[in-house]
Amino acid sequence: FTKNTELNDLFSAFNVNNYKQVMWFAKNVSLRDIYEIDCQCDESDLKDALVQYVPEHFSFIEQVPIYVTVYEPEDTFWKYYQNWIWHLPKIQADSAWDITIGNPHVRVGIIDQCVDIEHPDLASQTYPHSDPYDGYEFNSWNLFKNSYKHGTIVASLVSARTAETGTNPDPNGLLASIGFNTKLVGYFTSGMPRVLHASTVMGVDVINCSWMSLGSLPTPNIDSINRKIITEVINNGTVIVASAGNGFCSTWYNDTETWSNCDSIPPDFE
């Protein structure tokens, strides 16, 4: 590679397969002095060895960043109607997609009102096609007769199929979602027993709870049970994601004060 025996020996020890001038065409002389080293080795170890044994041959040694293509979905809503999916630009999903688009080995439990398994964006994302807690079938008739739609909406936010440029030119639907390689486990209805089931029995990695209790605040006994459930879920290594109170539109109270205000969190829940 070079006229320096010591440097050549080091390159050989680290399986260096290329040592080249990368900007020989540059007008700036200092840029023409930059060389790139490729090896079949741990680049960090090679860098440390170069710094330790032959520092006089280089003015600086740095690892080259890995450059990746910026991700841009092909789905209709993302490309042309982002006001319909305003939440994705709001959380800068396009920047997150450059890091990850989800992982099929990660499963999210949707503890909610069923999931429409016939929806083109969700059909291949959801398994099993029934509530694993009680076997309730997720079919269009059951969803229609009970006016169930909330679970499908939540599932779509998490992992609606998203068309990848180049690899899948025909969109599977209109939507786009934040972690669309992630898989889903749906439930027929909400409630803490299903939260525990999703974690302990189904082994999901994340649980989504976009719901709250109605009628009254939890009693000490119910609160104790819920805390035990949450403790077991956390000890299982499952992450719980819960809604932050945007559905509070009725009067809540504790021993000293009452509260009533839509779309904000009552004092008890801060």
Coordinates of C-alpha atoms in Angstrom, one line a residue:
F1 CA 0.0 0.0 0.0
T2 CA 2.8 2.4 1.0
K3 CA 6.6 2.7 1.0
N4 CA 6.5 2.5 4.8
T5 CA 7.1 -1.1 6.0
E6 CA 5.8 -0.4 9.5
L7 CA 2.5 1.0 8.1
N8 CA 2.2 -1.9 5.7
D9 CA 2.6 -4.4 8.4
L10 CA -0.1 -2.7 10.5
F11 CA -2.4 -2.7 7.5
S12 CA -1.8 -6.4 6.9
A13 CA -2.6 -7.2 10.6
F14 CA -6.0 -5.4 10.3
N15 CA -6.9 -6.9 6.9
V16 CA -6.9 -3.5 5.2
N17 CA -8.0 -4.0 1.6
N18 CA -7.9 -0.4 0.3
Y19 CA -5.8 2.7 1.0
K20 CA -6.7 5.4 -1.5
Q21 CA -6.5 9.1 -2.1
V22 CA -10.2 10.2 -2.2
M23 CA -10.1 13.7 -3.6
W24 CA -7.1 13.8 -6.0
F25 CA -9.1 16.2 -8.2
A26 CA -9.4 18.9 -5.4
K27 CA -8.0 22.4 -6.0
N28 CA -7.3 22.7 -2.3
V29 CA -4.0 21.0 -1.5
S30 CA -5.0 19.9 2.0
L31 CA -8.1 18.1 0.5
R32 CA -5.8 16.2 -1.9
D33 CA -3.9 14.9 1.1
I34 CA -6.9 13.0 2.5
Y35 CA -6.8 9.2 2.2
E36 CA -9.4 6.6 3.0
I37 CA -8.7 3.2 4.5
D38 CA -11.1 0.3 4.1
C39 CA -10.6 -2.9 6.2
Q40 CA -12.3 -6.1 7.2
C41 CA -11.9 -5.3 10.9
D42 CA -13.2 -3.3 13.8
E43 CA -12.6 0.3 12.5
S44 CA -12.3 1.6 16.1
D45 CA -9.4 -0.8 16.8
L46 CA -7.7 0.1 13.6
K47 CA -8.0 3.8 14.4
D48 CA -6.5 3.2 17.9
A49 CA -3.6 1.3 16.4
L50 CA -2.8 4.0 13.9
V51 CA -2.8 6.6 16.6
Q52 CA -0.6 4.5 18.8
Y53 CA 2.0 3.1 16.4
V54 CA 2.3 5.4 13.4
P55 CA 0.9 8.8 14.5
E56 CA 3.7 10.7 12.6
H57 CA 2.2 9.6 9.2
F58 CA -1.2 11.3 9.7
S59 CA -2.2 14.8 10.8
F60 CA -5.5 13.4 11.9
I61 CA -7.4 10.1 11.8
E62 CA -11.2 9.9 11.9
Q63 CA -13.9 7.3 11.1
V64 CA -16.0 8.2 8.1
P65 CA -19.7 8.7 8.9
I66 CA -22.1 6.2 7.3
Y67 CA -24.4 8.1 4.9
V68 CA -27.9 6.8 4.3
T69 CA -30.7 7.9 2.0
V70 CA -33.3 10.1 3.6
Y71 CA -36.6 8.2 3.8
E72 CA -39.7 9.5 2.2
P73 CA -43.0 7.4 2.0
E74 CA -45.0 7.0 -1.1
D75 CA -48.4 7.0 0.6
T76 CA -51.0 9.4 -0.7
F77 CA -51.8 11.2 2.5
W78 CA -48.1 11.8 3.3
K79 CA -47.3 13.1 -0.2
Y80 CA -50.4 15.2 -0.9
Y81 CA -52.6 15.5 2.1
Q82 CA -50.5 16.0 5.2
N83 CA -53.2 18.0 6.9
W84 CA -55.0 14.6 7.3
I85 CA -52.1 13.1 9.1
W86 CA -50.8 16.3 10.7
H87 CA -49.4 14.4 13.7
L88 CA -46.5 12.9 11.7
P89 CA -45.1 16.2 10.6
K90 CA -45.8 17.5 14.1
I91 CA -43.5 14.9 15.7
Q92 CA -41.0 15.2 12.7
A93 CA -41.6 11.6 11.7
D94 CA -39.5 12.0 8.6
S95 CA -36.5 12.6 10.7
A96 CA -37.3 9.5 12.9
W97 CA -37.7 7.4 9.7
D98 CA -34.1 8.1 8.8
I99 CA -33.1 6.3 12.0
T100 CA -35.7 3.5 12.1
I101 CA -39.0 2.5 10.5
G102 CA -39.8 -0.1 13.1
N103 CA -38.9 -3.7 13.6
P104 CA -41.1 -6.7 12.8
H105 CA -39.8 -8.4 16.0
V106 CA -41.3 -5.6 18.1
R107 CA -45.0 -6.1 18.9
V108 CA -47.3 -3.5 20.2
G109 CA -50.4 -4.4 22.2
I110 CA -53.4 -2.3 21.2
I111 CA -55.7 -2.5 24.3
D112 CA -58.7 -0.9 22.7
Q113 CA -61.9 -1.6 20.6
C114 CA -60.7 -4.3 18.1
V115 CA -58.6 -3.8 15.0
D116 CA -60.1 -4.0 11.5
I117 CA -58.0 -6.8 10.0
E118 CA -59.6 -6.3 6.6
H119 CA -58.1 -2.8 6.4
P120 CA -55.4 -2.9 3.7
D121 CA -53.0 -1.0 5.9
L122 CA -53.5 -3.3 8.9
A123 CA -54.3 -6.8 7.5
S124 CA -50.7 -8.0 7.4
Q125 CA -49.7 -6.0 10.6
T126 CA -52.0 -7.7 13.1
Y127 CA -51.8 -11.2 14.6
P128 CA -53.8 -13.0 15.9
H129 CA -57.0 -11.9 14.1
S130 CA -58.9 -12.1 17.3
D131 CA -58.7 -11.0 20.9
P132 CA -56.2 -13.4 22.5
Y133 CA -57.7 -12.8 25.9
D134 CA -61.2 -14.1 25.0
G135 CA -61.2 -15.1 21.4
Y136 CA -63.5 -12.3 20.1
E137 CA -63.2 -12.3 16.3
F138 CA -62.0 -9.1 14.6
N139 CA -64.3 -9.2 11.5
S140 CA -66.1 -6.4 9.7
W141 CA -69.5 -7.4 11.0
N142 CA -68.4 -7.3 14.7
L143 CA -66.8 -3.9 14.2
F144 CA -69.8 -2.6 12.3
K145 CA -72.6 -3.7 14.6
N146 CA -70.8 -2.3 17.6
S147 CA -69.6 0.8 15.9
Y148 CA -66.0 0.0 16.9
K149 CA -63.5 2.3 15.2
H150 CA -61.2 3.7 17.9
G151 CA -59.0 0.6 18.0
T152 CA -58.5 0.7 14.3
I153 CA -57.6 4.4 14.4
V154 CA -55.0 3.8 17.2
A155 CA -53.5 0.8 15.4
S156 CA -53.2 2.9 12.2
L157 CA -51.3 5.6 14.1
V158 CA -48.9 2.9 15.4
S159 CA -48.2 0.7 12.4
A160 CA -50.3 1.3 9.3
R161 CA -48.5 -0.2 6.2
T162 CA -46.4 2.5 4.6
A163 CA -45.1 2.3 1.0
E164 CA -41.3 2.4 0.7
T165 CA -39.9 4.2 -2.2
G166 CA -38.2 1.8 -4.6
T167 CA -39.0 -1.4 -2.7
N168 CA -42.7 -1.2 -2.8
P169 CA -43.9 1.3 -5.4
D170 CA -47.6 0.5 -5.1
P171 CA -49.0 1.8 -1.7
N172 CA -50.9 -0.7 0.3
G173 CA -53.3 2.1 1.4
L174 CA -53.5 5.8 1.9
L175 CA -52.0 6.2 5.3
A176 CA -48.5 6.4 6.8
S177 CA -47.5 5.6 10.3
I178 CA -44.6 6.2 12.7
G179 CA -43.3 2.6 13.1
F180 CA -44.8 0.7 10.2
N181 CA -42.5 -2.3 10.3
T182 CA -43.8 -3.0 13.9
K183 CA -46.4 -5.7 14.4
L184 CA -49.6 -5.4 16.4
V185 CA -51.6 -7.5 18.9
G186 CA -55.2 -6.2 19.1
Y187 CA -57.7 -6.6 21.9
F188 CA -61.5 -6.4 21.9
T189 CA -61.9 -3.8 24.7
S190 CA -59.8 -1.9 27.2
G191 CA -59.1 -2.7 30.8
M192 CA -56.2 -3.6 33.0
P193 CA -56.6 -7.4 32.9
R194 CA -55.9 -7.2 29.1
V195 CA -52.9 -5.0 29.8
L196 CA -51.5 -7.8 32.0
H197 CA -52.5 -10.5 29.4
A198 CA -50.7 -8.6 26.6
S199 CA -47.5 -8.5 28.6
T200 CA -47.4 -11.7 30.6
V201 CA -49.1 -14.1 28.1
M202 CA -48.5 -12.5 24.7
G203 CA -45.1 -11.1 25.5
V204 CA -45.6 -7.8 23.7
D205 CA -42.9 -5.2 23.9
V206 CA -45.1 -2.1 24.1
I207 CA -48.7 -1.6 25.4
N208 CA -50.8 1.3 24.2
C209 CA -53.6 2.5 26.4
S210 CA -55.6 5.3 24.8
W211 CA -58.4 5.2 27.3
M212 CA -59.3 6.3 30.9
S213 CA -61.6 5.2 33.7
L214 CA -65.2 6.6 33.8
G215 CA -67.7 7.1 36.6
S216 CA -65.3 7.8 39.4
L217 CA -61.7 8.0 40.4
P218 CA -60.0 4.7 41.3
T219 CA -60.8 3.4 44.9
P220 CA -57.9 2.3 47.1
N221 CA -58.5 -1.4 46.3
I222 CA -58.7 -0.9 42.6
D223 CA -55.7 1.4 42.7
S224 CA -53.8 -1.3 44.6
I225 CA -54.7 -4.0 42.0
N226 CA -53.7 -1.6 39.1
R227 CA -50.3 -0.9 40.7
K228 CA -49.6 -4.7 41.0
I229 CA -50.5 -5.1 37.4
I230 CA -48.3 -2.2 36.3
T231 CA -45.5 -3.6 38.4
E232 CA -45.7 -7.0 36.8
V233 CA -45.9 -5.5 33.3
I234 CA -42.8 -3.4 33.9
N235 CA -40.9 -6.3 35.4
N236 CA -41.7 -8.2 32.3
G237 CA -39.8 -5.6 30.4
T238 CA -42.9 -4.2 28.6
V239 CA -43.2 -0.5 28.1
I240 CA -46.7 1.1 28.8
V241 CA -47.8 4.1 26.8
A242 CA -50.9 5.8 28.1
S243 CA -53.0 8.8 26.9
A244 CA -52.2 12.0 28.7
G245 CA -55.8 13.2 29.4
N246 CA -57.1 14.8 26.2
G247 CA -60.4 13.0 26.8
F248 CA -61.2 14.6 30.2
C249 CA -64.4 16.5 29.4
S250 CA -66.4 16.0 32.6
T251 CA -66.1 17.1 36.2
W252 CA -63.6 15.4 38.4
Y253 CA -63.0 16.0 42.1
N254 CA -60.9 15.0 45.1
D255 CA -61.5 15.7 48.8
T256 CA -60.6 19.4 48.5
E257 CA -61.5 20.7 45.0
T258 CA -63.5 20.1 41.9
W259 CA -62.2 20.4 38.4
S260 CA -63.8 20.7 35.0
N261 CA -62.0 21.6 31.8
C262 CA -61.8 19.8 28.5
D263 CA -58.5 18.8 26.9
S264 CA -56.3 19.3 29.9
I265 CA -55.1 17.2 32.8
P266 CA -56.8 17.5 36.2
P267 CA -54.7 18.3 39.2
D268 CA -54.9 14.7 40.5
F269 CA -53.2 13.4 37.4
E270 CA -50.2 15.8 37.1

